[in-house]
Coordinates of C-alpha atoms (C1' of nucleotides) in Angstrom, one line a residue:
Chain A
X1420 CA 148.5 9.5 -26.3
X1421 CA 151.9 9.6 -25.7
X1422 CA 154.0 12.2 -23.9
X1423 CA 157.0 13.1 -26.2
X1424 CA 159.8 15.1 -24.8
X1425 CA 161.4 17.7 -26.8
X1426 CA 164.7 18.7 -25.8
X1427 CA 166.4 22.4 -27.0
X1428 CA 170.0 22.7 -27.0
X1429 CA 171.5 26.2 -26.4
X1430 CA 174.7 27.8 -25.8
X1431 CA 176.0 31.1 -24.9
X1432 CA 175.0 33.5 -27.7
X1433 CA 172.3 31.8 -29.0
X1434 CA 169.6 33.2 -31.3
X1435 CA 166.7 33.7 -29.3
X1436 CA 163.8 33.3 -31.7
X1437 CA 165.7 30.0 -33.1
X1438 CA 164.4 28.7 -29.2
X1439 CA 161.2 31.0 -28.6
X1440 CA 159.8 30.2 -32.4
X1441 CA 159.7 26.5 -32.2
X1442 CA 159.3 26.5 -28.3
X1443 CA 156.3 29.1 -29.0
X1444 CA 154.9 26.3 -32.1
X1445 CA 155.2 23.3 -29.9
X1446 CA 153.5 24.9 -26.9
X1447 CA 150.4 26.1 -29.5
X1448 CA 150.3 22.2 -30.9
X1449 CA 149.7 21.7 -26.8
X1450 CA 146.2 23.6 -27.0
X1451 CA 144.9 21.4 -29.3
X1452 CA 146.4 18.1 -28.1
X1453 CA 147.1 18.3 -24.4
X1454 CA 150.0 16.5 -22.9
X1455 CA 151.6 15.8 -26.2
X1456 CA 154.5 17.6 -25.9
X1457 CA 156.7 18.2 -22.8
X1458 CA 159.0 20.9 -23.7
X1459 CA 162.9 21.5 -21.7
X1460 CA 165.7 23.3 -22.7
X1461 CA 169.3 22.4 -22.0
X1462 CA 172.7 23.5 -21.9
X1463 CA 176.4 22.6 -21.0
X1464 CA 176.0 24.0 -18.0
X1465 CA 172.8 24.3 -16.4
X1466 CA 171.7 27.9 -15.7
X1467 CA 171.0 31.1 -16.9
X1468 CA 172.4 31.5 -20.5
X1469 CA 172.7 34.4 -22.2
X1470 CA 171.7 34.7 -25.8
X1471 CA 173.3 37.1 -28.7
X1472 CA 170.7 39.7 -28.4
X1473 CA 171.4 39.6 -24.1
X1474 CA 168.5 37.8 -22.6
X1475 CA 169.0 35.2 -20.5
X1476 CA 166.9 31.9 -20.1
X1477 CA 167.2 29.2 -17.9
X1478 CA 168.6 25.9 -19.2
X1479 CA 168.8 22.2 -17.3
X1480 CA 171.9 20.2 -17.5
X1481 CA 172.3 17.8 -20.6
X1482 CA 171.7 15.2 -18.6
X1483 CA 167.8 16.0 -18.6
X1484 CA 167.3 15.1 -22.3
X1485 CA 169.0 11.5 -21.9
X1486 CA 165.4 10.0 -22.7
X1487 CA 164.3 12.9 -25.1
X1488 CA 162.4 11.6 -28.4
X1489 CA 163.4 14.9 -30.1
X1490 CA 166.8 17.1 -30.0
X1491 CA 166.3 20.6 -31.6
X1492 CA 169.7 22.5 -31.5
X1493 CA 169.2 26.1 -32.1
X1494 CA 171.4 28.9 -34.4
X1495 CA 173.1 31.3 -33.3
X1496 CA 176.4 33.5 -33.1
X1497 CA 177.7 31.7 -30.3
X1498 CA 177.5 28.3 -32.5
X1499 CA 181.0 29.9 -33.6
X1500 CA 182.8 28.2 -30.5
X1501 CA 180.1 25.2 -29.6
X1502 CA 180.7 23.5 -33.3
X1503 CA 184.4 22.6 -32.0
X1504 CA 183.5 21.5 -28.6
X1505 CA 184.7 18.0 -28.1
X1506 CA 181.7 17.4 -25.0
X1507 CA 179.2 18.8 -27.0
X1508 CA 179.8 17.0 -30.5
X1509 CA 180.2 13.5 -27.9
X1510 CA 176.8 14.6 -26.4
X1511 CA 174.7 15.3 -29.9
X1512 CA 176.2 11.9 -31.0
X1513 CA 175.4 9.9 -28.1
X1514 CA 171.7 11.6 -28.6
X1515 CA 171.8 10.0 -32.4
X1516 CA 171.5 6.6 -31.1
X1517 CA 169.1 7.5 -28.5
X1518 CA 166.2 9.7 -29.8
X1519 CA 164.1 9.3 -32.6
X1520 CA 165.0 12.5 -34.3
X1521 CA 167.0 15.1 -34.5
X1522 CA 166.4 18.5 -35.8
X1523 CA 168.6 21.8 -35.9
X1524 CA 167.3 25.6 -36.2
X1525 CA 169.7 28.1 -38.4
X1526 CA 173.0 27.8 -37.6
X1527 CA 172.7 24.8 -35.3
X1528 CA 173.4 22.5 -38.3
X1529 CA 177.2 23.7 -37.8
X1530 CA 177.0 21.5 -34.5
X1531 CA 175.4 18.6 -36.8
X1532 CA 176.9 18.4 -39.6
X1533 CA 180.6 18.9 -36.8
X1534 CA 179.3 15.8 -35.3
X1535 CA 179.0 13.7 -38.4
X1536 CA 175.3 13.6 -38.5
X1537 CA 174.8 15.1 -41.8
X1538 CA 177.5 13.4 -43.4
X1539 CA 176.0 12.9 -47.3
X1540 CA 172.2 13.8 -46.3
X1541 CA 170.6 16.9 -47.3
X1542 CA 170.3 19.6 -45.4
X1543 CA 170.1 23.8 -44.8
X1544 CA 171.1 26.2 -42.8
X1545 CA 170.7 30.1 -43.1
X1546 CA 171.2 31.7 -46.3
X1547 CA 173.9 33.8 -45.2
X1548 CA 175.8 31.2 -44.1
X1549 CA 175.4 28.8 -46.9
X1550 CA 178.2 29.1 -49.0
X1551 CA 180.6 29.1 -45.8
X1552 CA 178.9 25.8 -44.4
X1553 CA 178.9 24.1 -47.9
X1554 CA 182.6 24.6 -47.7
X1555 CA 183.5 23.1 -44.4
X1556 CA 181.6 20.3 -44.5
X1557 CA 181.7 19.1 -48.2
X1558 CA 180.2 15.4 -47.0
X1559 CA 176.6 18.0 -46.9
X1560 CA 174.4 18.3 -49.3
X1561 CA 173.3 22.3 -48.5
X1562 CA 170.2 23.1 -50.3
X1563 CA 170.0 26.6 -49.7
X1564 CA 167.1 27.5 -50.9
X1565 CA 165.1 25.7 -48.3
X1566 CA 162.6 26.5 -45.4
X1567 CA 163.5 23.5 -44.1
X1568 CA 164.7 19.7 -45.2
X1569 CA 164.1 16.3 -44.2
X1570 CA 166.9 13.7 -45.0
X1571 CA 165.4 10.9 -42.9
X1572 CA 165.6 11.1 -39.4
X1573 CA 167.4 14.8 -39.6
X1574 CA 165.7 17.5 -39.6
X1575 CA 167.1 21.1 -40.3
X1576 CA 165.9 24.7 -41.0
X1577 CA 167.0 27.8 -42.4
X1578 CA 167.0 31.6 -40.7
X1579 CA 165.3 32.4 -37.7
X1580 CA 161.7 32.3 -38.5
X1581 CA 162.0 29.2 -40.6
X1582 CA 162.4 27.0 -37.3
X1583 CA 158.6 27.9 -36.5
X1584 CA 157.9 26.3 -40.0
X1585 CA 160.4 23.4 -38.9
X1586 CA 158.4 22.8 -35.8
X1587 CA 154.7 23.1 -37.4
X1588 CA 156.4 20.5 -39.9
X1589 CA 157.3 18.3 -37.1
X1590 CA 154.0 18.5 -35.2
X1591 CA 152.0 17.9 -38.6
X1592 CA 154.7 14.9 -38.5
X1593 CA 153.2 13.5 -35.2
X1594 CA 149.7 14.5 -34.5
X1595 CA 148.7 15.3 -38.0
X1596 CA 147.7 18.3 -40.2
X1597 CA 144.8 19.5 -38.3
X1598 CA 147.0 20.0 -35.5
X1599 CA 149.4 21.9 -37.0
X1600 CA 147.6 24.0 -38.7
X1601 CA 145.6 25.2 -35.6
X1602 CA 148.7 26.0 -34.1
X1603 CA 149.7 28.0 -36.8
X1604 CA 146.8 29.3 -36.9
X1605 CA 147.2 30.5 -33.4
X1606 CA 150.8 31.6 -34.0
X1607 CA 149.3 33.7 -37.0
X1608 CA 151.9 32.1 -39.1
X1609 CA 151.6 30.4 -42.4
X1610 CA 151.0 26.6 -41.6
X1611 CA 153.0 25.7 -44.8
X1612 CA 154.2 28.9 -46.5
X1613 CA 153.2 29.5 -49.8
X1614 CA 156.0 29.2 -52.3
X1615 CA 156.9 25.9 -50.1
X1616 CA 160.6 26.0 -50.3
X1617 CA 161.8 29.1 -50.7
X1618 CA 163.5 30.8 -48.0
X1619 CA 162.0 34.3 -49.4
X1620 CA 158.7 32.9 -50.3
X1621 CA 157.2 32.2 -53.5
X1622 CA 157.9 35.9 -55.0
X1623 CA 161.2 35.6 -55.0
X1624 CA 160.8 32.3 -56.6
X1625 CA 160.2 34.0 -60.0
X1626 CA 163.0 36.5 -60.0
X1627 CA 166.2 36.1 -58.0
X1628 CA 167.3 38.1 -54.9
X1629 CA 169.2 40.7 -57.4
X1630 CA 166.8 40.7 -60.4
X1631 CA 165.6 44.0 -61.2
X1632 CA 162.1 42.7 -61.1
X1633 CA 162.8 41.9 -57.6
X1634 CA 161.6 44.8 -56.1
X1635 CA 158.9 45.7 -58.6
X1636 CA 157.5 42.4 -57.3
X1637 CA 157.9 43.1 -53.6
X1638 CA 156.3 46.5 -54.3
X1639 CA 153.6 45.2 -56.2
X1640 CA 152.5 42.5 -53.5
X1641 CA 152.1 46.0 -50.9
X1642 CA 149.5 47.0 -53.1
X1643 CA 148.1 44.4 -54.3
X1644 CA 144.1 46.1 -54.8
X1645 CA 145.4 48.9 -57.8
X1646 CA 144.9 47.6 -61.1
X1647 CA 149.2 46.2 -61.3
X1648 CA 148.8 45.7 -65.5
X1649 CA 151.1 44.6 -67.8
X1650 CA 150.9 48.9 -68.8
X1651 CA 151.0 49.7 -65.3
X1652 CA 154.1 47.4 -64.5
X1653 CA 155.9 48.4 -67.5
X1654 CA 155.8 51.9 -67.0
X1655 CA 157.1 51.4 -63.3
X1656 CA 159.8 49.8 -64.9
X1657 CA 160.5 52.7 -67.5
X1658 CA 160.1 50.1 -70.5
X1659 CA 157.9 49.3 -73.1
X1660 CA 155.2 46.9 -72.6
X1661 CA 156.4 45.1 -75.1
X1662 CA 160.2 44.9 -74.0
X1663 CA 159.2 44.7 -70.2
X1664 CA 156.9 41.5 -71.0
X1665 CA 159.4 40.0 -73.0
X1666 CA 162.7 40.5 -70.4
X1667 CA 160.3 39.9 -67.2
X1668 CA 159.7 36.5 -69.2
X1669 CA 163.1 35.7 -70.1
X1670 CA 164.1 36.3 -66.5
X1671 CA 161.6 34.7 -64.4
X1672 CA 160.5 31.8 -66.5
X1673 CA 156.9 33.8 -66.7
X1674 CA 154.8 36.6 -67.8
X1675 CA 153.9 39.6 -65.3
X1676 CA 150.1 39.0 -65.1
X1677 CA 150.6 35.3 -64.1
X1678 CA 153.4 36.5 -61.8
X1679 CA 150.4 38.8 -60.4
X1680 CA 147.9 36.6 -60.3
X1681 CA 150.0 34.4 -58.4
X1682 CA 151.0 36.9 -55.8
X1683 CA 147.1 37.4 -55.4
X1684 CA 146.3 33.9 -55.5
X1685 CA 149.3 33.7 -52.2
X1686 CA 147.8 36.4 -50.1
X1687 CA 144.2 35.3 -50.8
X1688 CA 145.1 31.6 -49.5
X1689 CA 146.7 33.3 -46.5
X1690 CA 144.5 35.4 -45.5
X1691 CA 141.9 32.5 -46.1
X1692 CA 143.9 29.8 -44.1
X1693 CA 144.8 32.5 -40.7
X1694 CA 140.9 34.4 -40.8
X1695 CA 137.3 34.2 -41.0
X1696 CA 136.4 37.2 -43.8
X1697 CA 134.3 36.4 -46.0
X1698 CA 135.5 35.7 -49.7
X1699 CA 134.3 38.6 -51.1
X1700 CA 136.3 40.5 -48.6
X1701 CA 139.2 38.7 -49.3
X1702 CA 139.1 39.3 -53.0
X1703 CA 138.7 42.7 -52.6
X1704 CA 141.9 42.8 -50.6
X1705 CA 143.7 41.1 -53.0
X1706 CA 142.7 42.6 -55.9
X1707 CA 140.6 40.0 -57.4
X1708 CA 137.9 42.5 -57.2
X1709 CA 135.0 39.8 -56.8
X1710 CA 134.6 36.7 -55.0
X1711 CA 133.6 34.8 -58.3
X1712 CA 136.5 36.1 -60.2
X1713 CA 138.8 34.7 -57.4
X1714 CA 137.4 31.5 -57.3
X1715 CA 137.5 31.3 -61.2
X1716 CA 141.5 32.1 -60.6
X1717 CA 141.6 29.1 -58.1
X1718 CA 139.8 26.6 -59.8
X1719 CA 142.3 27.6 -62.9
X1720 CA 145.8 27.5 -61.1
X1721 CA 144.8 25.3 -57.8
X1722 CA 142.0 23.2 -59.3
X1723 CA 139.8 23.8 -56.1
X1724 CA 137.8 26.3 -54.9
X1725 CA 138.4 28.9 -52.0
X1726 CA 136.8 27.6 -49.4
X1727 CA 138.9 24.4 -50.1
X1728 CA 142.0 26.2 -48.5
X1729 CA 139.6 27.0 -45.4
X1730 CA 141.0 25.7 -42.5
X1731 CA 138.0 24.1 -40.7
X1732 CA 139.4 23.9 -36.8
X1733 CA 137.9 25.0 -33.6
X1734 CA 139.5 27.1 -31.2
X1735 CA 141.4 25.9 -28.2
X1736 CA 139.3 24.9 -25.0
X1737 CA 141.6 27.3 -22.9
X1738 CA 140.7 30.6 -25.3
X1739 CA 137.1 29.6 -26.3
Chain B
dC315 C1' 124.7 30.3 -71.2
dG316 C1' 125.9 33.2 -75.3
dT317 C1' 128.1 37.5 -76.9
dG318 C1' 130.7 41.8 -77.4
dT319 C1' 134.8 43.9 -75.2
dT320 C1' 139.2 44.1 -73.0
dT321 C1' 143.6 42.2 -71.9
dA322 C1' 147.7 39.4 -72.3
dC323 C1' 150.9 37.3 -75.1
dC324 C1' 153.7 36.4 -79.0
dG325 C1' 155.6 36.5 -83.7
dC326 C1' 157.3 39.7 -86.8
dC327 C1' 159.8 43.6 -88.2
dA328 C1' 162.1 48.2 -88.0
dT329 C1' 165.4 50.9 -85.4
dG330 C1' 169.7 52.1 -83.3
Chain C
dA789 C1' 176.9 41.1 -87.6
dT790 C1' 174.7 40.9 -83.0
dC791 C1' 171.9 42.6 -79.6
dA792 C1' 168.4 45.2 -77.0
dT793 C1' 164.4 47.8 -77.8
dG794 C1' 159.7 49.0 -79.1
dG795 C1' 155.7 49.2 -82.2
dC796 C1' 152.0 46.5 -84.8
dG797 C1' 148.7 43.0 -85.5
dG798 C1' 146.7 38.5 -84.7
dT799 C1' 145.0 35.1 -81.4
dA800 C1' 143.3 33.3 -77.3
dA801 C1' 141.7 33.9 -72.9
dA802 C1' 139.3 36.4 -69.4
dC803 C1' 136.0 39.7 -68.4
dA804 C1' 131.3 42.0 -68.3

DNA sequence: CGTGTTTACCGCCATG
DNA sequence: ATCATGGCGGTAAACA
């Protein structure tokens, strides 16, 4: 097997978890496929730097990623000064041409898409930042609503956690799913989240961010075990059964007990792909009540079974 | 597997 | 007139 270098960029002011998420994911892909991955984290100027939140790690000099096969540049505050740094953009340009790939974390596209790299590819960043990124860098195609995108050999994420997602994505990309989805497994992280794309997971894929069935839905997936009917729902909402089924429609694109059963369907699968309960445990957790009603529900939405969506992996040598 | 019951959804219409 | 609301009844699907 081949050893493949990752390299992370950081700079002062950088957003820890954008480098401790990833970092954390590549090490776990390590347990189950040793010597894969050798992991180093550089700077401008090798030493201790200081991220947003205070803490400092300790980064080599850029010169110990010159044979990298994979340059992550992580998000943060700091990226504020680093995106108009002459040495730096030269640096992530010159690492174009030489690695294999090149991925960014959050607000680390700013240094991308400064140096050229995204110029008419697709590519995200975090939400908050979206609108402002889409207008300095027109060339980009920002889709917003993104975990993470691939435009060829460019890779970037969106908020934070999302650069776990990018670096599960990338080490499903080189040592395959089973891999990946034991790390996640061990990160107790979705391996691919539910919903897929969305930055605020499938739920919020029905109703936008400001909907007023927003929060009804965000409520309703704390609790998913009570009985969450079309009556139950409706009178949350102070509304008819009749008008609240007809608006939730009109406003999510579907009706509130398929909305339900999908948010039950979500949790089931997770808590199916991270555990070992048994299914009937599972359903009763999520509501389904019985093991043979959930698995009915699967077989109708999914077209396979539960224990389909069981991830069958062992555990690492080095925690057995 | 068949069967009675419940639930969800939708068209229709009345109201304000 | 237009629009949101809400009640009624039929149908299909899911449940027991």
């Amino acid at each position: 097997m081949t050893m493949r270098s990752i390299a992370f960029l950081v700079f002062p002011g950088f957003q820890i978890l954008d480098l401790t998420g990833p970092l954390a994911a590549f090490e776990m892909a390590g347990l189950f496929a040793p010597d894969a991955y050798r992991l180093v984290t550089i700077a401008a100027t090798a030493g201790a730097v200081a991220s947003s939140s205070g803490l400092c790690i300790q980064a080599e000099a850029l010169s110990r990623a010159k044979r990298c096969d994979t340059l992550i540049v992580v998000g943060g505050d700091g990226i504020r000064d680093v995106f108009r740094d002459t040495m730096l953009l030269r640096f992530v340009q010159g690492m174009a041409r030489r690695t294999r790939r090149i991925a960014s974390v959050c607000s680390g596209a700013y240094l991308l898409a400064a140096a050229g790299l995204l110029d008419g590819r697709a590519a995200t960043t975090h939400w908050s930042r979206a609108a402002d990124f889409a207008r300095r860098f027109p060339d980009v195609r920002v889709e917003a609503d993104r975990i993470f995108v691939r435009d060829g050999d460019i890779w970037t994420s969106a908020g934070i956690s999302a650069g776990i997602d990018l670096a599960l994505a990338l080490v499903e990309c080189d040592l395959g799913e089973d891999v990946a989805r034991a790390a996640a497994r061990q990160l107790v992280v979705y391996h691919r989240r539910p919903g897929g794309q969305s930055q605020f997971s499938a739920l919020l894929d029905l109703a936008q961010p400001q909907s007023r069935f927003d929060a009804l839905l965000h409520r309703a997936r704390e609790r998913l075990t009570e009985r969450l009917s079309v009556e139950d729902l409706a009178d949350e909402m102070a509304m008819s059964p009749r008008n609240f089924s007809r608006a939730f429609a009109r406003e999510t694109g579907t009706s509130p007990a398929r909305a339900i059963e999908r948010l039950r369907l979500e949790a089931a699968r997770a808590a199916l792909d991270n555990g070992v309960v048994s299914l009937a445990v599972v359903a009763s957790q999520t509501g389904f009540g019985d093991a043979d009603r959930m698995r009915r529900a699967f077989m109708r939405i999914y077209g396979r079974t539960p224990l389909a969506f069981r991830s069958h992996v062992t555990q690492p040598a080095a925690l057995a």
